[in-house]
PDB file of C-alpha atoms in Angstrom:
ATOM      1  CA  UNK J   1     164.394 130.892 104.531  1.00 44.00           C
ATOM      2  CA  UNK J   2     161.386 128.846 104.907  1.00 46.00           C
ATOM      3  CA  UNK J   3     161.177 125.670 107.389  1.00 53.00           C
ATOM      4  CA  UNK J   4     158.833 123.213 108.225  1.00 58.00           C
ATOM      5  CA  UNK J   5     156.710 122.958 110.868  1.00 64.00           C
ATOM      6  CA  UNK J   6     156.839 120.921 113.657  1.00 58.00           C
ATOM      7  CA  UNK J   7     154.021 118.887 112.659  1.00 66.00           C
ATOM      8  CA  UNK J   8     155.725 117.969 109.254  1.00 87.00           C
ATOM      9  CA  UNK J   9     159.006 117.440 111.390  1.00 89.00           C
ATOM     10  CA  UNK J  10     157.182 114.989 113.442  1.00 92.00           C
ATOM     11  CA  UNK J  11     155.639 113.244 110.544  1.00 93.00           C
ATOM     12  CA  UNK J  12     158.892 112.848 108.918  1.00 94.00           C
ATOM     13  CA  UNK J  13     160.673 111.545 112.520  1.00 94.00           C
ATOM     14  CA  UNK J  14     157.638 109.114 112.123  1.00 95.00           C
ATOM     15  CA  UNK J  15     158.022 107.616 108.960  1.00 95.00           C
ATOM     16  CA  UNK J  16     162.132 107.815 109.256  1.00 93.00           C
ATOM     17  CA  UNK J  17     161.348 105.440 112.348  1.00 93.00           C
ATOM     18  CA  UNK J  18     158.561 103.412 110.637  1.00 94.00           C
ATOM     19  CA  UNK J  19     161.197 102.580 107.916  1.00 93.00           C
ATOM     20  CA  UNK J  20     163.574 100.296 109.834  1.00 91.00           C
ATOM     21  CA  UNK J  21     160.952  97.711 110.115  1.00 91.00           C
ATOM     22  CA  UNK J  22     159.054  98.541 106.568  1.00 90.00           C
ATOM     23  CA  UNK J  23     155.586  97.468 106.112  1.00 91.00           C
ATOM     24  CA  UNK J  24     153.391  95.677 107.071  1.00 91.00           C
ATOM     25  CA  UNK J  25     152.602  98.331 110.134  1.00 91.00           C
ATOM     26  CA  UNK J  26     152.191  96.325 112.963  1.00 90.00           C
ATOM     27  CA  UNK J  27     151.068  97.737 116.582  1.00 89.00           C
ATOM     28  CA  UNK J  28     154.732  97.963 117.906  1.00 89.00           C
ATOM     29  CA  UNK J  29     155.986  99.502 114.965  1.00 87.00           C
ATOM     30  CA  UNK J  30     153.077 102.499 114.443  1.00 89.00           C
ATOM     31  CA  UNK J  31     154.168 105.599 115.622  1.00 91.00           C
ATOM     32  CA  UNK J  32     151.448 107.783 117.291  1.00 93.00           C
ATOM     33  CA  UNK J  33     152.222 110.721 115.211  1.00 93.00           C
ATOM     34  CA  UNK J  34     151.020 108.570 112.331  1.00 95.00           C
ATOM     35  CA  UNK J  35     148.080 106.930 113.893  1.00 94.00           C
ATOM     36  CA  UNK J  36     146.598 110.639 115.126  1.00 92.00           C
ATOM     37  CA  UNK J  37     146.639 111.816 111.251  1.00 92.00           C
ATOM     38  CA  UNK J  38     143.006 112.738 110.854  1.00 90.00           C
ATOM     39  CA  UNK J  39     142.950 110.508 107.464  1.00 90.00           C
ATOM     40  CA  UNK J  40     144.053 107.498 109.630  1.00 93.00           C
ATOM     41  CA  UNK J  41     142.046 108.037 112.162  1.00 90.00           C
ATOM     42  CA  UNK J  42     138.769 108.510 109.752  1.00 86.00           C
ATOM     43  CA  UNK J  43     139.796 105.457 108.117  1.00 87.00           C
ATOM     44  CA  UNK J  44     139.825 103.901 110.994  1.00 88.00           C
ATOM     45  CA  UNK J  45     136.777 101.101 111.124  1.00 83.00           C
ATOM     46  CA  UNK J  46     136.979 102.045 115.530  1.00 85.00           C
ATOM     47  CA  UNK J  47     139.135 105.226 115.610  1.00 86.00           C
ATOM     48  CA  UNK J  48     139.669 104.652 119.584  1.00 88.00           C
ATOM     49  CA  UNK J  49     140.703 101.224 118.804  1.00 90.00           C
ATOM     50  CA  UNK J  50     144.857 101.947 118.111  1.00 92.00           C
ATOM     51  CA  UNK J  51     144.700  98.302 117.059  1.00 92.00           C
ATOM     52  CA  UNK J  52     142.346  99.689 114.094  1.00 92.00           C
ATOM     53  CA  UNK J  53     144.456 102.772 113.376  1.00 93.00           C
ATOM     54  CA  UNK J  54     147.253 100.363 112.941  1.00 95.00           C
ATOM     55  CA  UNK J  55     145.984  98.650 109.946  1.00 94.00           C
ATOM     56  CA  UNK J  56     144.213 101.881 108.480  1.00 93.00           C
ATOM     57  CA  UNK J  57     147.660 102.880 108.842  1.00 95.00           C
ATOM     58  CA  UNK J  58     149.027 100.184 106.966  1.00 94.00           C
ATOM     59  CA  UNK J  59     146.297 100.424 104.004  1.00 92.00           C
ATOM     60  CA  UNK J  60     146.814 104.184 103.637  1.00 93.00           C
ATOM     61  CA  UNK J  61     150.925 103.995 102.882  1.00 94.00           C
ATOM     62  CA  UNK J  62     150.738 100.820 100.745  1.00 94.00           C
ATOM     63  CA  UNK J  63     147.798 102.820  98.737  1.00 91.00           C
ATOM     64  CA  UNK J  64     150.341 106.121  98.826  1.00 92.00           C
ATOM     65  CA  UNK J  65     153.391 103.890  97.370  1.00 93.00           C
ATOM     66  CA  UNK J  66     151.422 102.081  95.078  1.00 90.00           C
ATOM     67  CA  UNK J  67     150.539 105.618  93.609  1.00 88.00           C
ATOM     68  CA  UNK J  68     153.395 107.227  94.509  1.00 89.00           C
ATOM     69  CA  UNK J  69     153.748 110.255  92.282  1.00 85.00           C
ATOM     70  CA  UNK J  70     157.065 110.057  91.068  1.00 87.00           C
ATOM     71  CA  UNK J  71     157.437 107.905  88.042  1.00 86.00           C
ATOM     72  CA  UNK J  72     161.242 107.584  88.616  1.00 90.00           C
ATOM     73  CA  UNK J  73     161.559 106.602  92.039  1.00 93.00           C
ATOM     74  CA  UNK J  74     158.577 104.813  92.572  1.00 92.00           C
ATOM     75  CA  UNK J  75     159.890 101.302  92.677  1.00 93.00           C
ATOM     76  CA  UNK J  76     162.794 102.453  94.764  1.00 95.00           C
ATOM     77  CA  UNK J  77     159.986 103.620  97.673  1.00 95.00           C
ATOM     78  CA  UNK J  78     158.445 100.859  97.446  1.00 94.00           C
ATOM     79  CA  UNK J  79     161.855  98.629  97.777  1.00 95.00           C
ATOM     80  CA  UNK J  80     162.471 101.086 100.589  1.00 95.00           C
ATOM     81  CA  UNK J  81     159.438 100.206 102.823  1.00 94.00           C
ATOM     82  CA  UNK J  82     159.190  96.498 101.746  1.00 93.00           C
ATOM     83  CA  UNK J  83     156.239  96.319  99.045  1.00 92.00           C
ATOM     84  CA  UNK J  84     157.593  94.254  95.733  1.00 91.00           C
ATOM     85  CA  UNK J  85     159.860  94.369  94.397  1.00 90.00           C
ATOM     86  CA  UNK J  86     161.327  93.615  98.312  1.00 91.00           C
ATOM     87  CA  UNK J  87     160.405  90.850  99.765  1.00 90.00           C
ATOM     88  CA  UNK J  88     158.611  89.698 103.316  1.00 85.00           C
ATOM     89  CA  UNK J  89     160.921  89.821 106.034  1.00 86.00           C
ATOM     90  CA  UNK J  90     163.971  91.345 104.470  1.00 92.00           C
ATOM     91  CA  UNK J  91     166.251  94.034 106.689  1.00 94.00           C
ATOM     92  CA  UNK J  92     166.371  97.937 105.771  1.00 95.00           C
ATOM     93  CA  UNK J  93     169.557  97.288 104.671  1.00 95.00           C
ATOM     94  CA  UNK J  94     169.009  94.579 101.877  1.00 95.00           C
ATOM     95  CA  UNK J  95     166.015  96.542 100.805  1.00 95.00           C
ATOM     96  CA  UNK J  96     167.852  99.597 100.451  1.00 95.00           C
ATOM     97  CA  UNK J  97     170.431  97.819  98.368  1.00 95.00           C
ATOM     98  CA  UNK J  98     167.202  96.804  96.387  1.00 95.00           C
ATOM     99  CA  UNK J  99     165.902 100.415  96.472  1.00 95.00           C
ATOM    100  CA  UNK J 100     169.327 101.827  94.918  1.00 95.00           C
ATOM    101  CA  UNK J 101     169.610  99.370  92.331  1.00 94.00           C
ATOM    102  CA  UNK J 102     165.939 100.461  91.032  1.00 94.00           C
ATOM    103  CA  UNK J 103     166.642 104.320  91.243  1.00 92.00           C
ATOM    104  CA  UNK J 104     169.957 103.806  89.198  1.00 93.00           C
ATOM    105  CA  UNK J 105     172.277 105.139  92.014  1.00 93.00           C
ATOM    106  CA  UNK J 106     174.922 103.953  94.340  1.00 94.00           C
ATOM    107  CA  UNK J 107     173.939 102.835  97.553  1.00 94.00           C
ATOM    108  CA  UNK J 108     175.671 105.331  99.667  1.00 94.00           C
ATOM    109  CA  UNK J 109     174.804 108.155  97.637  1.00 94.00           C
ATOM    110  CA  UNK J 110     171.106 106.507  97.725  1.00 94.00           C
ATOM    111  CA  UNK J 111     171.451 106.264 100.969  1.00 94.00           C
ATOM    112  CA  UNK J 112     172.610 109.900 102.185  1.00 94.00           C
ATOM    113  CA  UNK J 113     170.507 111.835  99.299  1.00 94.00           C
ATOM    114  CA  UNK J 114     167.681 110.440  97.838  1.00 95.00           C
ATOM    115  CA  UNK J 115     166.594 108.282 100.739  1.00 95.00           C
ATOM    116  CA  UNK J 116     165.597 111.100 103.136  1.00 95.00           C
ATOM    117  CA  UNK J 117     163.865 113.061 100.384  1.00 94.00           C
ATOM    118  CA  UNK J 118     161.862 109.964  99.911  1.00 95.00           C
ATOM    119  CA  UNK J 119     161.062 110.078 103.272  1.00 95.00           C
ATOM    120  CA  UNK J 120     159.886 113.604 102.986  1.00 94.00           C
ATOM    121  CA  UNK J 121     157.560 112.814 100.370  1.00 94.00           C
ATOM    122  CA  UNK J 122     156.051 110.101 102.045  1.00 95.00           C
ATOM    123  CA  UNK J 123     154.970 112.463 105.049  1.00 94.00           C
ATOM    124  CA  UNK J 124     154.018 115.505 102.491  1.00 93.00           C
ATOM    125  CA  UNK J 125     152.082 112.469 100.969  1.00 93.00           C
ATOM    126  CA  UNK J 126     150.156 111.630 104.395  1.00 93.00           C
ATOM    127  CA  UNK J 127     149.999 115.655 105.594  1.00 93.00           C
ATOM    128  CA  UNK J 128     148.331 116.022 102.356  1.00 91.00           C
ATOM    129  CA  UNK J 129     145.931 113.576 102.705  1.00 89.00           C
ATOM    130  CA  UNK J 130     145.014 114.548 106.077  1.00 90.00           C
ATOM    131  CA  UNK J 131     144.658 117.952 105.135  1.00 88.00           C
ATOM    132  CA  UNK J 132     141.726 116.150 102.412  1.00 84.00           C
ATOM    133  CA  UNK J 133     140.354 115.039 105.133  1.00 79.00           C
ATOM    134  CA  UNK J 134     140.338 118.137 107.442  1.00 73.00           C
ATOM    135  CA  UNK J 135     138.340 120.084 104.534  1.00 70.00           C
ATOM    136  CA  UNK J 136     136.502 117.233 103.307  1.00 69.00           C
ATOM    137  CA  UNK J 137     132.684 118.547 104.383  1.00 67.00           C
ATOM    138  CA  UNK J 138     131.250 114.747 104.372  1.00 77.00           C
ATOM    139  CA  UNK J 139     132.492 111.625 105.748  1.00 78.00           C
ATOM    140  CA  UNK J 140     131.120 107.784 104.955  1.00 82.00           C
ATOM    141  CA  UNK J 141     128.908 106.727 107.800  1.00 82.00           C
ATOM    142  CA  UNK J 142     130.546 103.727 109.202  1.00 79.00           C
ATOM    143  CA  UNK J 143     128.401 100.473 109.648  1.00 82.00           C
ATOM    144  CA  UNK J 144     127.790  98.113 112.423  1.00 81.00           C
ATOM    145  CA  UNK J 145     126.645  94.445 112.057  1.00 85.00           C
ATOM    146  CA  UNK J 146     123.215  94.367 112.753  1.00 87.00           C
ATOM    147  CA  UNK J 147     121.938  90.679 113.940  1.00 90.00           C
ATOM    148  CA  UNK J 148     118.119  91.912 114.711  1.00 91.00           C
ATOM    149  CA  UNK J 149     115.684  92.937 112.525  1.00 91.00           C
ATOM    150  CA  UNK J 150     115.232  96.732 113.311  1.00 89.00           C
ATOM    151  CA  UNK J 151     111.474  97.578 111.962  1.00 91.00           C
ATOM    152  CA  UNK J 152     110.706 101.537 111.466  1.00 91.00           C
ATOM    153  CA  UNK J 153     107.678 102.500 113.346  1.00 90.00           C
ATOM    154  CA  UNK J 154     104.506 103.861 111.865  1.00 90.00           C
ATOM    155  CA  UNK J 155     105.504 107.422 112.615  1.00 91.00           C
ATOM    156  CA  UNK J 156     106.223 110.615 110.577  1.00 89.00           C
ATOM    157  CA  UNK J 157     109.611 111.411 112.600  1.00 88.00           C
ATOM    158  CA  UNK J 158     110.793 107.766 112.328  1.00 90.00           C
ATOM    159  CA  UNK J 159     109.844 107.748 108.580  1.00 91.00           C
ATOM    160  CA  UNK J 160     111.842 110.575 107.540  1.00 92.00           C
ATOM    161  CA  UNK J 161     114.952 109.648 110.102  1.00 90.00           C
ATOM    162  CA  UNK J 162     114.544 106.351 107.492  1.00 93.00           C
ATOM    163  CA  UNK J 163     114.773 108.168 103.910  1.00 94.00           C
ATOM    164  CA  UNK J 164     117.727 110.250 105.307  1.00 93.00           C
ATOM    165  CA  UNK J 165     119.510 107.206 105.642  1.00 93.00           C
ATOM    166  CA  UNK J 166     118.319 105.581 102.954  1.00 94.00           C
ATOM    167  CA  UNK J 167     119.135 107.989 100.758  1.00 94.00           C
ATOM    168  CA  UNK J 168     122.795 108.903 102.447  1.00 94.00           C
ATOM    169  CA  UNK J 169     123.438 105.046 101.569  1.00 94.00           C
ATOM    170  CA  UNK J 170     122.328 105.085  97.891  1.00 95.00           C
ATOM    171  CA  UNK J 171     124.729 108.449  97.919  1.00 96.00           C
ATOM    172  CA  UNK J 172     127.425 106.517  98.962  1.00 96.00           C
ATOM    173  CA  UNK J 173     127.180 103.462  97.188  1.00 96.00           C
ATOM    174  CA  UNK J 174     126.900 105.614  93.992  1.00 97.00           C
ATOM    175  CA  UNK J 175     130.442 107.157  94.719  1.00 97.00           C
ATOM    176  CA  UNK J 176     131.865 104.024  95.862  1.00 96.00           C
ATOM    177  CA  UNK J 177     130.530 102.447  92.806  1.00 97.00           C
ATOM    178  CA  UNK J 178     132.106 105.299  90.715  1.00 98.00           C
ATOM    179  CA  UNK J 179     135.646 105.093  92.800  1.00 97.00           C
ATOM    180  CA  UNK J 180     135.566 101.391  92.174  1.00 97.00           C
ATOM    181  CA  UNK J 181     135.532 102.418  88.161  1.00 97.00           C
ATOM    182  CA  UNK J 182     137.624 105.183  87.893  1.00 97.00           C
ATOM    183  CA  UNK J 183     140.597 103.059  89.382  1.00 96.00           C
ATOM    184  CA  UNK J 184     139.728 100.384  87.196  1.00 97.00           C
ATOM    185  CA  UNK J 185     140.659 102.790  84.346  1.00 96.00           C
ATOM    186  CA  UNK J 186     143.392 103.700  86.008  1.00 94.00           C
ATOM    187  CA  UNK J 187     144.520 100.301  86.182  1.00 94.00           C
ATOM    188  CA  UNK J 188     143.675  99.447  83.145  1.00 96.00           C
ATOM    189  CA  UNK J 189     145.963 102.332  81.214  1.00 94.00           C
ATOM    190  CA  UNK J 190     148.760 101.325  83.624  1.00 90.00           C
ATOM    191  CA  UNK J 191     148.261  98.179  83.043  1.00 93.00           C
ATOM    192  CA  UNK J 192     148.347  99.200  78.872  1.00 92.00           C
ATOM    193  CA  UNK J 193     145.581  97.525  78.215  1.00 94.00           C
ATOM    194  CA  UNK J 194     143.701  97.159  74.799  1.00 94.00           C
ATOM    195  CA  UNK J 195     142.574 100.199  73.721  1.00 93.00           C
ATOM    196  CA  UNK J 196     139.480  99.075  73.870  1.00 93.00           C
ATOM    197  CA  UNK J 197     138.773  97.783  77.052  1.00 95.00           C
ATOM    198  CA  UNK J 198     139.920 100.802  78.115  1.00 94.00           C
ATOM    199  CA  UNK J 199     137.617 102.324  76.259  1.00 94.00           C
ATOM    200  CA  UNK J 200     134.734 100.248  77.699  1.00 95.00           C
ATOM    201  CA  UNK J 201     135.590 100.845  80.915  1.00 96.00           C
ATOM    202  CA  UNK J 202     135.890 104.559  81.269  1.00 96.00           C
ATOM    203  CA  UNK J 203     132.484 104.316  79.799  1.00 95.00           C
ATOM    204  CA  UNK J 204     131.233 102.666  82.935  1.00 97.00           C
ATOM    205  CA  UNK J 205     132.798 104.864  84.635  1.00 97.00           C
ATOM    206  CA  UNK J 206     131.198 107.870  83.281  1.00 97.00           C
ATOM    207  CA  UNK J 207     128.063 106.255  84.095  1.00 97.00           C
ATOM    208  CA  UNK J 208     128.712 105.963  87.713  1.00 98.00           C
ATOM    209  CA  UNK J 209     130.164 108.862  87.993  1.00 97.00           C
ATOM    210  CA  UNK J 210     127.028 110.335  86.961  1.00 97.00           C
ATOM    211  CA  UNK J 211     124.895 108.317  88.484  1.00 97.00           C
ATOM    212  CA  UNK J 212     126.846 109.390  91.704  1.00 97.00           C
ATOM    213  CA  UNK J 213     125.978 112.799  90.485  1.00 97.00           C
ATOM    214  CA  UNK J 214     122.548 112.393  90.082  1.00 96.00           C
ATOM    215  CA  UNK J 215     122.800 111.475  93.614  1.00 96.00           C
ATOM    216  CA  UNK J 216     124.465 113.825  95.148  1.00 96.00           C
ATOM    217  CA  UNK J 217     122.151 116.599  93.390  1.00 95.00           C
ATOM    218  CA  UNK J 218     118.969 114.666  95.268  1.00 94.00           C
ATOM    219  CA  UNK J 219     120.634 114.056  98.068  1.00 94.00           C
ATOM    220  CA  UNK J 220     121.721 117.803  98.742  1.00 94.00           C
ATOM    221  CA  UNK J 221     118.113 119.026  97.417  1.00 95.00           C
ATOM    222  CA  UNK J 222     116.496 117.048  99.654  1.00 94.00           C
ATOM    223  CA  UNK J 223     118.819 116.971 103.087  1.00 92.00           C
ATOM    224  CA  UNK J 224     122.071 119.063 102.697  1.00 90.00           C
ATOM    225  CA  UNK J 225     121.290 121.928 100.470  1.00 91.00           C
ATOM    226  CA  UNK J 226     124.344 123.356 102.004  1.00 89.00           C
ATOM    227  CA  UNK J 227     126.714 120.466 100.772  1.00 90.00           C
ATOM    228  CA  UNK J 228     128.383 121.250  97.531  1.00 92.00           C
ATOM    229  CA  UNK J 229     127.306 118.527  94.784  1.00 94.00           C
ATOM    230  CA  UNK J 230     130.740 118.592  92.890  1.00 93.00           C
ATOM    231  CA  UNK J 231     133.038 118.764  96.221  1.00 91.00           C
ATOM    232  CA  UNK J 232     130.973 115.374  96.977  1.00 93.00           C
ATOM    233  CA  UNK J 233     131.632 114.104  93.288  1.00 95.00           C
ATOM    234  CA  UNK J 234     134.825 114.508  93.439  1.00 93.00           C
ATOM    235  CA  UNK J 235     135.812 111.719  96.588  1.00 92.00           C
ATOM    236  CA  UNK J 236     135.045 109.316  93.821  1.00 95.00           C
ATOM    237  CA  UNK J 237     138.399 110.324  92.448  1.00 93.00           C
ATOM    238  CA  UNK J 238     139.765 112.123  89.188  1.00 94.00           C
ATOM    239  CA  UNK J 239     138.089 112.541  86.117  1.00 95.00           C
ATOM    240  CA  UNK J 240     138.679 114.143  83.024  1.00 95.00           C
ATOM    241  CA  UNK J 241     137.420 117.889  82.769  1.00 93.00           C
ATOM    242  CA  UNK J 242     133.915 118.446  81.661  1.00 94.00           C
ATOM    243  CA  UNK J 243     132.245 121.638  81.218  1.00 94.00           C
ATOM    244  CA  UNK J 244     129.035 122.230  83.944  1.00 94.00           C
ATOM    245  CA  UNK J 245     126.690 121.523  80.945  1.00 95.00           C
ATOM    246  CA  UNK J 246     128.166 118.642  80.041  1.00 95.00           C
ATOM    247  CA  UNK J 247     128.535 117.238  83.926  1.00 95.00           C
ATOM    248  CA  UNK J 248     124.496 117.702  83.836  1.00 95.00           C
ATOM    249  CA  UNK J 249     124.157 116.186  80.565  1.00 95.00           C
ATOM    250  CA  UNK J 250     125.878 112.818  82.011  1.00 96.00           C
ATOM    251  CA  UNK J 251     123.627 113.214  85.304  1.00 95.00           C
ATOM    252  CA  UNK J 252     120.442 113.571  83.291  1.00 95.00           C
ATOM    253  CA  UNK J 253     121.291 110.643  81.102  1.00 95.00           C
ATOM    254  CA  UNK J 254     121.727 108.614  84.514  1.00 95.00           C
ATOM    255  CA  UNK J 255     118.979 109.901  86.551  1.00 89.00           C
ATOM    256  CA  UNK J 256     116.105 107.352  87.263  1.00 89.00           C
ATOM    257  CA  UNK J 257     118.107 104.324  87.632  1.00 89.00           C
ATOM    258  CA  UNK J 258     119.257 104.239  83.947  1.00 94.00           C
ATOM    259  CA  UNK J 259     120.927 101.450  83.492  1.00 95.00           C
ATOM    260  CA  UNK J 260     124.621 101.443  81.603  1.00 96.00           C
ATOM    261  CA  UNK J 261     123.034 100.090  78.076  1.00 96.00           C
ATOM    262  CA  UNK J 262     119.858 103.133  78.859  1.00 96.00           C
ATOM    263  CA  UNK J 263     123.022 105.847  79.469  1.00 96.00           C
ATOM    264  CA  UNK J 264     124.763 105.087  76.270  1.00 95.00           C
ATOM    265  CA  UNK J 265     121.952 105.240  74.128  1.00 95.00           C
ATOM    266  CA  UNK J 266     120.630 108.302  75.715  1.00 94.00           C
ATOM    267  CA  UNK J 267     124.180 110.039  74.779  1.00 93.00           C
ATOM    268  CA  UNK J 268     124.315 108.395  71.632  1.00 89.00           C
ATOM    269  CA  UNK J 269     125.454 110.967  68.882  1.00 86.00           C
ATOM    270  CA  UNK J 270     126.973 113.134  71.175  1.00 90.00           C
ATOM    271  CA  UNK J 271     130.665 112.682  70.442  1.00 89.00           C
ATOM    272  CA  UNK J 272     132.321 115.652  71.628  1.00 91.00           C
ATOM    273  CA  UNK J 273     131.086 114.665  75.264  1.00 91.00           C
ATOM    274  CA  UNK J 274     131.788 111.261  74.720  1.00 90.00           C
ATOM    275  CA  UNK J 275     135.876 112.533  73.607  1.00 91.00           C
ATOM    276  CA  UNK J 276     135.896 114.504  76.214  1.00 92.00           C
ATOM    277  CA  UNK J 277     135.302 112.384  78.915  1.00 94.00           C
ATOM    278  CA  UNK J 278     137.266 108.978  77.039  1.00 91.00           C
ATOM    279  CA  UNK J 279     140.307 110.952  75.508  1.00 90.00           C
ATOM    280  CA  UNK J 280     140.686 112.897  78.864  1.00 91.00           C
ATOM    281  CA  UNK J 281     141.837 109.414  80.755  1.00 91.00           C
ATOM    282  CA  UNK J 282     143.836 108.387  77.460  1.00 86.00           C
ATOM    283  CA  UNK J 283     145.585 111.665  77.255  1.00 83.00           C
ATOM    284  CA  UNK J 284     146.785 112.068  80.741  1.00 60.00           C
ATOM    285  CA  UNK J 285     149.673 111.081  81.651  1.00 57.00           C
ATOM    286  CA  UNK J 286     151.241 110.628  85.511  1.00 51.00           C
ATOM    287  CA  UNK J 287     152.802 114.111  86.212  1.00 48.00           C
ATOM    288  CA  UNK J 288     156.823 114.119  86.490  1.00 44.00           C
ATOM    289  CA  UNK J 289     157.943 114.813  90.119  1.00 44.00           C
ATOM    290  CA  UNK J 290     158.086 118.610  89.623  1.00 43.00           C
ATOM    291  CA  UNK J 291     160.687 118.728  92.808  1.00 40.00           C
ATOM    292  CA  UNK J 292     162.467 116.055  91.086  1.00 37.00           C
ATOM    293  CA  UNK J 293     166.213 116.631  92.454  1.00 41.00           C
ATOM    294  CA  UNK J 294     166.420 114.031  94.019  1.00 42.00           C
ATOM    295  CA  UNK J 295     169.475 112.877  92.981  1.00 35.00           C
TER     296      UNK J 295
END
């Protein structure tokens, strides 16, 4: 029979612990397991600083619950670890009455079956995400306030040290720029918007996503050629499937600064790419938790 490792033991011990006192994490309630997780500790703005863990900590789990991939019992995890519908302050034990009530189940039952497999899938949630992490071949270069004008000197080496990071910043903005979209759809279709703002926003998205694209390809060209352009497309988040010609079609429509009204009409007329990309978001649909005996 199969077990788990120690690692996912420990991470499970963790969040078991971390659940007494709920969220927010605060530094006497974050467990080192949790605060070692390499996608804590590269969220980290000062990974030594366990102050700084702490709340990339916190930020990480309430982004986990607030996607938390089981339809069902998503309200009840959030009850659990004190997001809404819980409120500030209240015990484990109120907020597991809470928790029970939104899962449809008795509290002791709650209690001795469904609340430990929550538990599980929070730390499966985290592992995997720090597994992301582990693979991911690029991480955002973190900033520092700057209070003194730093002027490049006249000099070949110091001019191309410059364009690399110029460049590596454009790169990023572009994919934060297309994260920042893609959850707006996201949000949007939870939200069940009008059909057409939805509509109008995964169009922006498509153009940042492929102006993020038309980054990454001059960015690896030119600096990384061993970086793989749709492994770095894809920390923007999700998107709907697109064929490789059609991913370059939406990059050459961006490329040279186009802006959104300069994208459009460059793909105007081409409808199947346009369904593609628009029906994709409309037609998916949150997955049902596939390990779903929970109760």
């Amino acid at each position: 029979m199969p077990t788990k490792s120690p690692v996912e033991d420990e991470v499970v011990a963790a969040i078991g612990r971390l659940l007494r006192r709920g969220l927010p994490v605060t530094p006497a309630t974050a467990d080192p397991v949790l605060l070692d997780l390499r996608g804590i500790v590269a969220r980290a703005v000062d990974p030594a600083d366990e102050a700084s863990r702490t709340a990339a900590l916190d930020g990480t789990l309430r982004g986990l619950l607030a996607r938390f991939p089981d339809t069902r019992y998503a309200p009840a995890a959030r009850a659990l670890f004190g997001l809404p519908p819980a409120e500030p302050g209240q015990n484990l034990t109120v907020r597991r009455d809470l928790a029970a009530e939104q899962a449809g189940h008795e509290v002791h039952h709650f209690r001795k079956r469904v609340e430990p497999r929550l538990i599980e899938k929070v730390a499966w949630e985290l592992l995997a995400d720090a597994d992301r992490f582990t693979r991911s071949p690029m991480i955002a270069p973190r900033l520092a306030p700057v209070t003194e004008r730093q002027p490049v000197q006249p000099d070949p080496f110091a001019w191309e040290v410059a364009e690399h990071e110029e460049q590596l910043s454009r790169l990023w903005s572009a994919i934060y720029a297309a994260r920042a979209e893609l959850l707006a759809v996201e949000r949007l279709i939870s939200l069940r918007a009008d059909r057409i703002d939805v509509l109008h926003t995964a169009v922006t998205a498509a153009w940042r996503w492929a102006v993020a694209r038309a980054e990454a390809i001059g960015y690896t060209t030119a600096f990384a050629p061993d970086l793989d352009v749709d492994e770095l497309v894809a920390l923007a988040g999700w998107t709907p499937p697109l064929t490789e010609a059609q991913a370059s079609r939406l990059a050459e429509a961006a490329g040279g600064g186009a802006s959104r009204e300069q994208f459009v009409h460059s793909l105007h007329g081409e409808t199947g790419l346009g369904n593609a990309w628009t029906e994709g978001f409309m037609a998916r649909t949150p997955s049902p938790e596939k390990n779903g005996q929970l109760s």
